[in-house]
Short mmCIF file of C-alpha atoms in Angstrom, two decimals:
data_model
loop_
_atom_site.label_atom_id
_atom_site.label_comp_id
_atom_site.label_asym_id
_atom_site.label_seq_id
_atom_site.Cartn_x
_atom_site.Cartn_y
_atom_site.Cartn_z
CA UNK A 418 0.00 0.00 0.00
CA UNK A 419 1.43 3.39 -0.97
CA UNK A 420 1.86 6.11 1.63
CA UNK A 421 -1.27 8.20 2.02
CA UNK A 422 -3.41 5.66 0.21
CA UNK A 423 -6.95 5.21 1.46
CA UNK A 424 -8.73 1.89 1.09
CA UNK A 425 -12.46 1.83 1.84
CA UNK A 426 -13.10 -1.90 1.25
CA UNK A 427 -16.58 -1.10 0.08
CA UNK A 428 -17.84 -3.47 -2.55
CA UNK A 429 -20.36 -1.30 -4.33
CA UNK A 430 -21.35 -4.13 -6.64
CA UNK A 431 -23.00 -5.69 -3.58
CA UNK A 432 -25.38 -2.76 -3.54
CA UNK A 433 -26.26 -3.39 -7.17
CA UNK A 434 -26.70 -7.12 -6.75
CA UNK A 435 -28.86 -7.02 -3.64
CA UNK A 436 -32.39 -8.24 -4.28
CA UNK A 437 -33.56 -5.77 -1.64
CA UNK A 438 -31.78 -2.90 0.09
CA UNK A 439 -31.80 -4.34 3.60
CA UNK A 440 -30.50 -1.44 5.54
CA UNK A 441 -32.03 0.42 8.50
CA UNK A 442 -33.28 3.92 9.13
CA UNK A 443 -33.72 5.20 12.61
CA UNK A 444 -36.35 7.93 12.64
CA UNK A 445 -39.30 8.76 14.83
CA UNK A 446 -42.39 10.93 14.53
CA UNK A 447 -43.61 13.26 17.26
CA UNK A 448 -46.00 16.15 17.62
CA UNK A 449 -44.55 19.50 18.73
CA UNK A 450 -45.35 23.17 19.37
CA UNK A 451 -45.01 24.37 15.78
CA UNK A 452 -47.29 26.62 13.79
CA UNK A 453 -50.00 24.36 12.45
CA UNK A 454 -48.95 21.60 14.84
CA UNK A 455 -52.28 19.85 14.39
CA UNK A 456 -51.30 19.20 10.78
CA UNK A 457 -47.75 17.90 11.14
CA UNK A 458 -45.73 15.28 12.96
CA UNK A 459 -42.15 15.97 14.00
CA UNK A 460 -38.93 13.99 13.85
CA UNK A 461 -36.05 15.17 16.04
CA UNK A 462 -32.60 13.80 15.12
CA UNK A 463 -29.38 14.48 17.03
CA UNK A 464 -25.67 13.75 17.00
CA UNK A 465 -23.27 13.90 19.97
CA UNK A 466 -19.55 13.19 20.28
CA UNK A 467 -19.60 12.06 23.90
CA UNK A 468 -15.79 12.26 24.33
CA UNK A 469 -14.20 9.03 25.43
CA UNK A 470 -17.10 7.05 26.83
CA UNK A 471 -15.06 4.02 27.89
CA UNK A 472 -15.81 1.28 30.34
CA UNK A 473 -13.25 0.79 33.15
CA UNK A 474 -11.89 -2.54 31.88
CA UNK A 475 -8.46 -2.72 30.25
CA UNK A 476 -9.08 -4.34 26.87
CA UNK A 477 -6.04 -6.23 25.55
CA UNK A 478 -6.87 -5.52 21.90
CA UNK A 479 -7.11 -1.72 22.12
CA UNK A 480 -5.17 1.21 23.55
CA UNK A 481 -7.57 2.03 26.38
CA UNK A 482 -5.31 1.90 29.47
CA UNK A 483 -5.74 5.66 29.94
CA UNK A 484 -9.36 5.04 30.82
CA UNK A 485 -8.92 2.40 33.49
CA UNK A 486 -8.62 2.68 37.30
CA UNK A 487 -4.85 2.20 37.12
CA UNK A 488 -4.36 4.50 34.15
CA UNK A 489 -3.23 8.15 34.33
CA UNK A 490 -6.84 9.39 34.46
CA UNK A 491 -7.73 7.14 37.40
CA UNK A 492 -10.88 6.37 35.47
CA UNK A 493 -12.99 4.35 37.91
CA UNK A 494 -16.62 3.31 38.27
CA UNK A 495 -17.57 6.52 40.09
CA UNK A 496 -16.27 8.62 37.20
CA UNK A 497 -17.85 6.32 34.62
CA UNK A 498 -21.34 6.44 36.11
CA UNK A 499 -21.12 10.16 36.77
CA UNK A 500 -20.28 10.68 33.10
CA UNK A 501 -23.19 8.47 32.03
CA UNK A 502 -25.56 10.46 34.24
CA UNK A 503 -24.35 13.77 32.85
CA UNK A 504 -24.59 12.65 29.21
CA UNK A 505 -28.10 11.35 29.83
CA UNK A 506 -29.12 14.75 31.20
CA UNK A 507 -27.96 16.38 27.97
CA UNK A 508 -29.79 13.90 25.75
CA UNK A 509 -32.93 14.19 27.85
CA UNK A 510 -33.15 17.90 26.97
CA UNK A 511 -32.26 18.01 23.25
CA UNK A 512 -35.16 19.05 21.05
CA UNK A 513 -37.83 18.66 23.72
CA UNK A 514 -39.34 22.03 22.81
CA UNK A 515 -40.33 20.36 19.53
CA UNK A 516 -40.78 16.77 20.63
CA UNK A 517 -41.44 15.78 24.26
CA UNK A 518 -39.49 12.53 23.80
CA UNK A 519 -36.39 14.25 22.41
CA UNK A 520 -34.21 12.68 19.71
CA UNK A 521 -35.83 9.83 17.84
CA UNK A 522 -32.52 9.04 16.23
CA UNK A 523 -29.31 9.69 18.12
CA UNK A 524 -25.91 9.24 16.51
CA UNK A 525 -22.98 9.02 18.93
CA UNK A 526 -19.20 9.02 18.52
CA UNK A 527 -16.27 8.09 20.78
CA UNK A 528 -17.95 5.16 22.49
CA UNK A 529 -15.80 2.15 23.31
CA UNK A 530 -18.28 -0.68 22.83
CA UNK A 531 -21.86 -1.81 23.06
CA UNK A 532 -21.60 -2.28 26.83
CA UNK A 533 -21.25 1.44 27.53
CA UNK A 534 -24.33 2.09 25.41
CA UNK A 535 -26.29 -0.56 27.26
CA UNK A 536 -25.42 1.21 30.52
CA UNK A 537 -26.18 4.59 29.00
CA UNK A 538 -29.73 3.85 27.80
CA UNK A 539 -30.65 2.69 31.32
CA UNK A 540 -29.83 6.04 32.90
CA UNK A 541 -32.89 7.43 34.72
CA UNK A 542 -33.08 10.63 32.66
CA UNK A 543 -33.74 8.72 29.43
CA UNK A 544 -34.63 5.16 30.47
CA UNK A 545 -38.36 5.59 29.78
CA UNK A 546 -37.63 6.29 26.11
CA UNK A 547 -36.51 2.70 25.67
CA UNK A 548 -33.59 3.43 23.38
CA UNK A 549 -32.22 0.43 21.50
CA UNK A 550 -28.74 0.14 20.00
CA UNK A 551 -27.24 -0.34 16.56
CA UNK A 552 -23.48 -0.74 16.87
CA UNK A 553 -20.53 -2.38 15.15
CA UNK A 554 -16.99 -2.79 16.52
CA UNK A 555 -14.57 -1.00 14.22
CA UNK A 556 -10.83 -1.62 13.88
CA UNK A 557 -9.86 1.72 15.43
CA UNK A 558 -6.71 1.39 17.52
CA UNK A 559 -8.22 3.09 20.57
CA UNK A 560 -11.34 0.99 20.23
CA UNK A 561 -13.74 3.89 19.72
CA UNK A 562 -16.76 3.54 17.45
CA UNK A 563 -19.88 5.29 16.24
CA UNK A 564 -23.38 3.99 16.89
CA UNK A 565 -27.07 4.73 16.50
CA UNK A 566 -29.71 4.72 19.23
CA UNK A 567 -33.41 4.55 18.42
CA UNK A 568 -36.79 4.24 20.08
CA UNK A 569 -38.41 0.98 18.91
CA UNK A 570 -42.01 1.97 19.50
CA UNK A 571 -41.63 4.14 16.42
CA UNK A 572 -39.07 2.25 14.37
CA UNK A 573 -38.24 -1.35 13.57
CA UNK A 574 -34.69 -1.79 12.22
CA UNK A 575 -33.99 -4.07 9.28
CA UNK A 576 -30.19 -4.16 9.06
CA UNK A 577 -27.03 -2.08 9.28
CA UNK A 578 -23.84 -1.99 7.25
CA UNK A 579 -20.42 -0.68 8.39
CA UNK A 580 -17.91 0.70 5.88
CA UNK A 581 -14.28 0.46 7.04
CA UNK A 582 -11.86 3.28 6.36
CA UNK A 583 -8.23 2.16 6.25
CA UNK A 584 -5.23 4.48 5.98
CA UNK A 585 -1.47 4.14 6.28
CA UNK A 586 0.98 6.36 8.14
CA UNK A 587 4.50 7.56 7.27
CA UNK A 588 5.92 4.15 8.20
CA UNK A 589 3.56 2.33 5.84
CA UNK A 590 1.72 0.94 8.85
CA UNK A 591 -1.93 0.17 8.20
CA UNK A 592 -4.23 2.08 10.53
CA UNK A 593 -7.96 1.48 10.88
CA UNK A 594 -10.02 4.58 11.46
CA UNK A 595 -13.58 4.59 12.75
CA UNK A 596 -16.05 2.76 10.53
CA UNK A 597 -18.76 4.69 8.72
CA UNK A 598 -22.13 3.26 9.74
CA UNK A 599 -24.82 3.34 7.04
CA UNK A 600 -28.46 2.52 7.69
CA UNK A 601 -31.55 2.69 5.48
CA UNK A 602 -35.21 2.09 6.14
CA UNK A 603 -38.75 3.42 6.06
CA UNK A 604 -40.67 6.03 7.97
CA UNK A 605 -44.26 6.67 6.95
CA UNK A 606 -43.54 4.74 3.76
CA UNK A 607 -40.61 7.00 2.91
CA UNK A 608 -37.17 5.50 2.39
CA UNK A 609 -34.27 7.36 4.00
CA UNK A 610 -30.54 6.63 4.26
CA UNK A 611 -28.64 7.67 7.41
CA UNK A 612 -24.86 7.75 7.76
CA UNK A 613 -23.06 8.14 11.12
CA UNK A 614 -19.44 9.29 10.96
CA UNK A 615 -16.34 10.16 12.96
CA UNK A 616 -13.80 11.10 10.30
CA UNK A 617 -10.01 10.90 10.76
CA UNK A 618 -8.52 13.58 12.98
CA UNK A 619 -6.27 16.49 12.06
CA UNK A 620 -3.38 15.14 14.09
CA UNK A 621 -0.26 15.79 12.03
CA UNK A 622 -1.77 18.87 10.41
CA UNK A 623 -5.08 19.71 8.76
CA UNK A 624 -3.62 19.96 5.26
CA UNK A 625 -1.55 16.79 5.47
CA UNK A 626 -4.45 14.71 6.78
CA UNK A 627 -7.14 16.21 4.53
CA UNK A 628 -6.81 13.26 2.11
CA UNK A 629 -8.29 10.93 4.71
CA UNK A 630 -11.33 13.07 5.44
CA UNK A 631 -11.83 13.64 1.73
CA UNK A 632 -11.86 9.87 1.30
CA UNK A 633 -14.46 9.46 4.06
CA UNK A 634 -16.63 12.07 2.37
CA UNK A 635 -16.21 10.32 -0.99
CA UNK A 636 -17.34 7.04 0.56
CA UNK A 637 -20.51 8.71 1.80
CA UNK A 638 -21.12 10.35 -1.57
CA UNK A 639 -20.65 7.08 -3.48
CA UNK A 640 -22.88 5.05 -1.18
CA UNK A 641 -25.67 7.64 -1.19
CA UNK A 642 -25.52 7.88 -4.97
CA UNK A 643 -25.64 4.09 -5.25
CA UNK A 644 -28.63 3.88 -2.92
CA UNK A 645 -30.40 6.55 -4.92
CA UNK A 646 -29.72 4.97 -8.31
CA UNK A 647 -30.09 1.31 -7.40
CA UNK A 648 -32.61 1.36 -4.56
CA UNK A 649 -34.53 4.58 -5.09
CA UNK A 650 -33.48 6.02 -1.72
CA UNK A 651 -33.56 9.75 -2.40
CA UNK A 652 -33.75 11.09 1.15
CA UNK A 653 -30.50 10.92 3.09
CA UNK A 654 -28.91 12.27 6.28
CA UNK A 655 -25.16 12.42 6.97
CA UNK A 656 -24.26 13.13 10.60
CA UNK A 657 -21.10 13.04 12.63
CA UNK A 658 -17.92 14.59 13.93
CA UNK A 659 -16.30 15.28 10.57
CA UNK A 660 -13.11 16.88 11.93
CA UNK A 661 -13.64 19.46 9.18
CA UNK A 662 -15.74 22.60 9.11
CA UNK A 663 -18.73 23.06 6.78
CA UNK A 664 -16.62 25.12 4.35
CA UNK A 665 -13.78 22.59 3.95
CA UNK A 666 -13.19 20.58 0.77
CA UNK A 667 -14.37 17.29 2.25
CA UNK A 668 -17.82 18.71 2.93
CA UNK A 669 -18.18 21.21 0.09
CA UNK A 670 -16.56 19.38 -2.79
CA UNK A 671 -16.47 15.66 -1.94
CA UNK A 672 -19.81 15.39 -0.13
CA UNK A 673 -21.29 18.19 -2.28
CA UNK A 674 -22.90 19.95 0.67
CA UNK A 675 -23.46 23.69 1.04
CA UNK A 676 -25.74 26.38 2.42
CA UNK A 677 -27.93 26.84 -0.67
CA UNK A 678 -31.56 25.85 -0.20
CA UNK A 679 -32.92 26.55 -3.67
CA UNK A 680 -32.39 24.81 -7.01
CA UNK A 681 -30.39 21.95 -5.52
CA UNK A 682 -29.39 19.19 -7.91
CA UNK A 683 -30.35 15.66 -6.91
CA UNK A 684 -26.77 14.83 -5.84
CA UNK A 685 -26.28 18.05 -3.86
CA UNK A 686 -26.84 18.25 -0.12
CA UNK A 687 -27.92 21.02 2.23
CA UNK A 688 -25.80 21.77 5.29
CA UNK A 689 -27.72 23.86 7.84
CA UNK A 690 -24.57 24.03 9.98
CA UNK A 691 -22.77 26.25 7.48
CA UNK A 692 -24.82 29.30 8.43
CA UNK A 693 -23.99 28.70 12.10
CA UNK A 694 -20.30 28.45 11.21
CA UNK A 695 -20.33 31.69 9.19
CA UNK A 696 -21.90 33.43 12.19
CA UNK A 697 -18.96 32.34 14.36
CA UNK A 698 -20.77 29.56 16.21
CA UNK A 699 -19.13 26.22 16.90
CA UNK A 700 -19.37 22.90 18.69
CA UNK A 701 -15.77 22.51 19.85
CA UNK A 702 -12.92 24.92 20.58
CA UNK A 703 -9.14 24.70 20.38
CA UNK A 704 -6.45 27.38 20.82
CA UNK A 705 -9.01 30.18 21.17
CA UNK A 706 -10.77 29.27 17.93
CA UNK A 707 -14.17 27.66 17.42
CA UNK A 708 -14.76 24.84 14.96
CA UNK A 709 -18.03 23.31 13.86
CA UNK A 710 -16.94 19.74 13.23
CA UNK A 711 -20.26 18.27 14.39
CA UNK A 712 -22.76 18.43 11.57
CA UNK A 713 -26.03 16.99 10.27
CA UNK A 714 -26.35 17.28 6.49
CA UNK A 715 -29.41 16.57 4.35
CA UNK A 716 -30.07 15.46 0.80
CA UNK A 717 -31.91 17.86 -1.48
CA UNK A 718 -35.08 15.76 -1.37
CA UNK A 719 -35.51 16.62 2.32
CA UNK A 720 -35.88 20.27 1.29
CA UNK A 721 -37.81 19.91 -1.96
CA UNK A 722 -40.52 17.44 -0.98
CA UNK A 723 -43.81 19.32 -0.58
CA UNK A 724 -45.88 16.33 0.47
CA UNK A 725 -43.55 14.21 2.62
CA UNK A 726 -40.98 14.57 5.37
CA UNK A 727 -38.78 17.66 5.07
CA UNK A 728 -36.36 19.88 6.96
CA UNK A 729 -37.74 22.43 9.43
CA UNK A 730 -34.76 23.71 11.45
CA UNK A 731 -31.37 22.91 13.01
CA UNK A 732 -29.68 23.79 16.28
CA UNK A 733 -26.64 23.49 18.54
CA UNK A 734 -27.51 22.35 22.06
CA UNK A 735 -25.22 24.41 24.31
CA UNK A 736 -26.90 25.46 27.58
CA UNK A 737 -24.74 27.31 30.10
CA UNK A 738 -24.26 24.33 32.40
CA UNK A 739 -22.34 22.53 29.63
CA UNK A 740 -19.76 25.32 29.45
CA UNK A 741 -16.57 26.10 31.34
CA UNK A 742 -17.50 28.78 33.88
CA UNK A 743 -14.19 30.63 34.32
CA UNK A 744 -10.53 30.83 33.38
CA UNK A 745 -8.89 30.97 29.98
CA UNK A 746 -11.33 28.37 28.64
CA UNK A 747 -14.47 30.16 29.79
CA UNK A 748 -17.34 29.36 27.42
CA UNK A 749 -15.68 26.23 26.04
CA UNK A 750 -17.47 22.87 26.35
CA UNK A 751 -16.93 21.56 29.88
CA UNK A 752 -14.90 18.38 29.48
CA UNK A 753 -14.79 15.25 31.59
CA UNK A 754 -11.04 15.73 32.14
CA UNK A 755 -8.98 18.91 31.98
CA UNK A 756 -5.21 19.22 32.50
CA UNK A 757 -5.05 15.59 33.56
CA UNK A 758 -7.64 15.94 36.32
CA UNK A 759 -11.30 14.96 36.50
CA UNK A 760 -13.34 18.10 35.74
CA UNK A 761 -16.79 16.57 36.12
CA UNK A 762 -17.91 17.80 32.73
CA UNK A 763 -19.79 16.38 29.78
CA UNK A 764 -17.79 16.38 26.55
CA UNK A 765 -15.40 18.55 24.57
CA UNK A 766 -18.16 18.87 21.95
CA UNK A 767 -21.66 20.30 21.96
CA UNK A 768 -24.37 18.14 20.36
CA UNK A 769 -26.26 19.21 17.24
CA UNK A 770 -29.78 18.40 16.11
CA UNK A 771 -32.28 18.88 13.31
CA UNK A 772 -36.06 18.89 13.21
CA UNK A 773 -38.02 17.37 10.34
CA UNK A 774 -41.75 17.79 9.81
CA UNK A 775 -44.14 15.43 8.11
CA UNK A 776 -47.82 15.97 7.23
CA UNK A 777 -50.27 13.98 9.28
CA UNK A 778 -52.27 11.47 7.31
#
């Protein structure tokens, strides 16, 4: 493998040869306080990078010693369950002004395994929602993955499909990044594709590592196009921590996503986060600069459809209690750890969400 080469291991011919597109979509319909609320149902969808949600067990196959009781963070059960409780509080509040049950579909990043999700969905703040889990272990060296949570009273999953992203470093060592998780399914007889992402980081420099994020965007673009052409899935949602801003090449040119809402071509996407970014808003901060790496991006059909489910609004969930209260990092997301010590925070990212509306039938 040549240096800098990206291998996605996606066999697109499988998409063409499938007798049926057995993927899953995690969406949910609610009523909400909107104008004309008696005429529409509402779907709230969210994404949250929960920052290193590990269990306390030292796994021999991954580099997770940092998050164990004997590791440098002294990451024990008390810290673990406190973090779960705090994350559940955040999720319990997202989008409830539009839907009393909050996110129907919740994409998460930086979770170690299915076990931490099983503990998470049982937290008192969200337990009554009955979230179920769609997860796949990726080959990431730290053992972190993405996943989808959904409420089964509104959605029955059919299948999921992970797409590995493999890169090599300067020593020609193969490195597995986080898998891209693609799901497809039906809501109110509408087919929708959903992609959950945590693209390769900028470690080593944003310019030098851009090739890897561009490749992740290209994978999404190719899969969505294939689903559209071969399976008739025209409505799609891409969510995740992209480690790029809405104006970067990976998003603008490879994923074909921008801020335009009119006259979108079928293969173009709408990114509601770009307007937030241009106003100086962000979801994570570093060296006194805000980035908006956490995004939810929509296919053109979710704007153009006059009769079915379509985009209503987007938001960043960043109440004051999730922010650093003082010091040089005042206003930043309040992290779980800061300067090597337990800070009792939530995550180094703020979650994002969108609201879709659908006519009642």
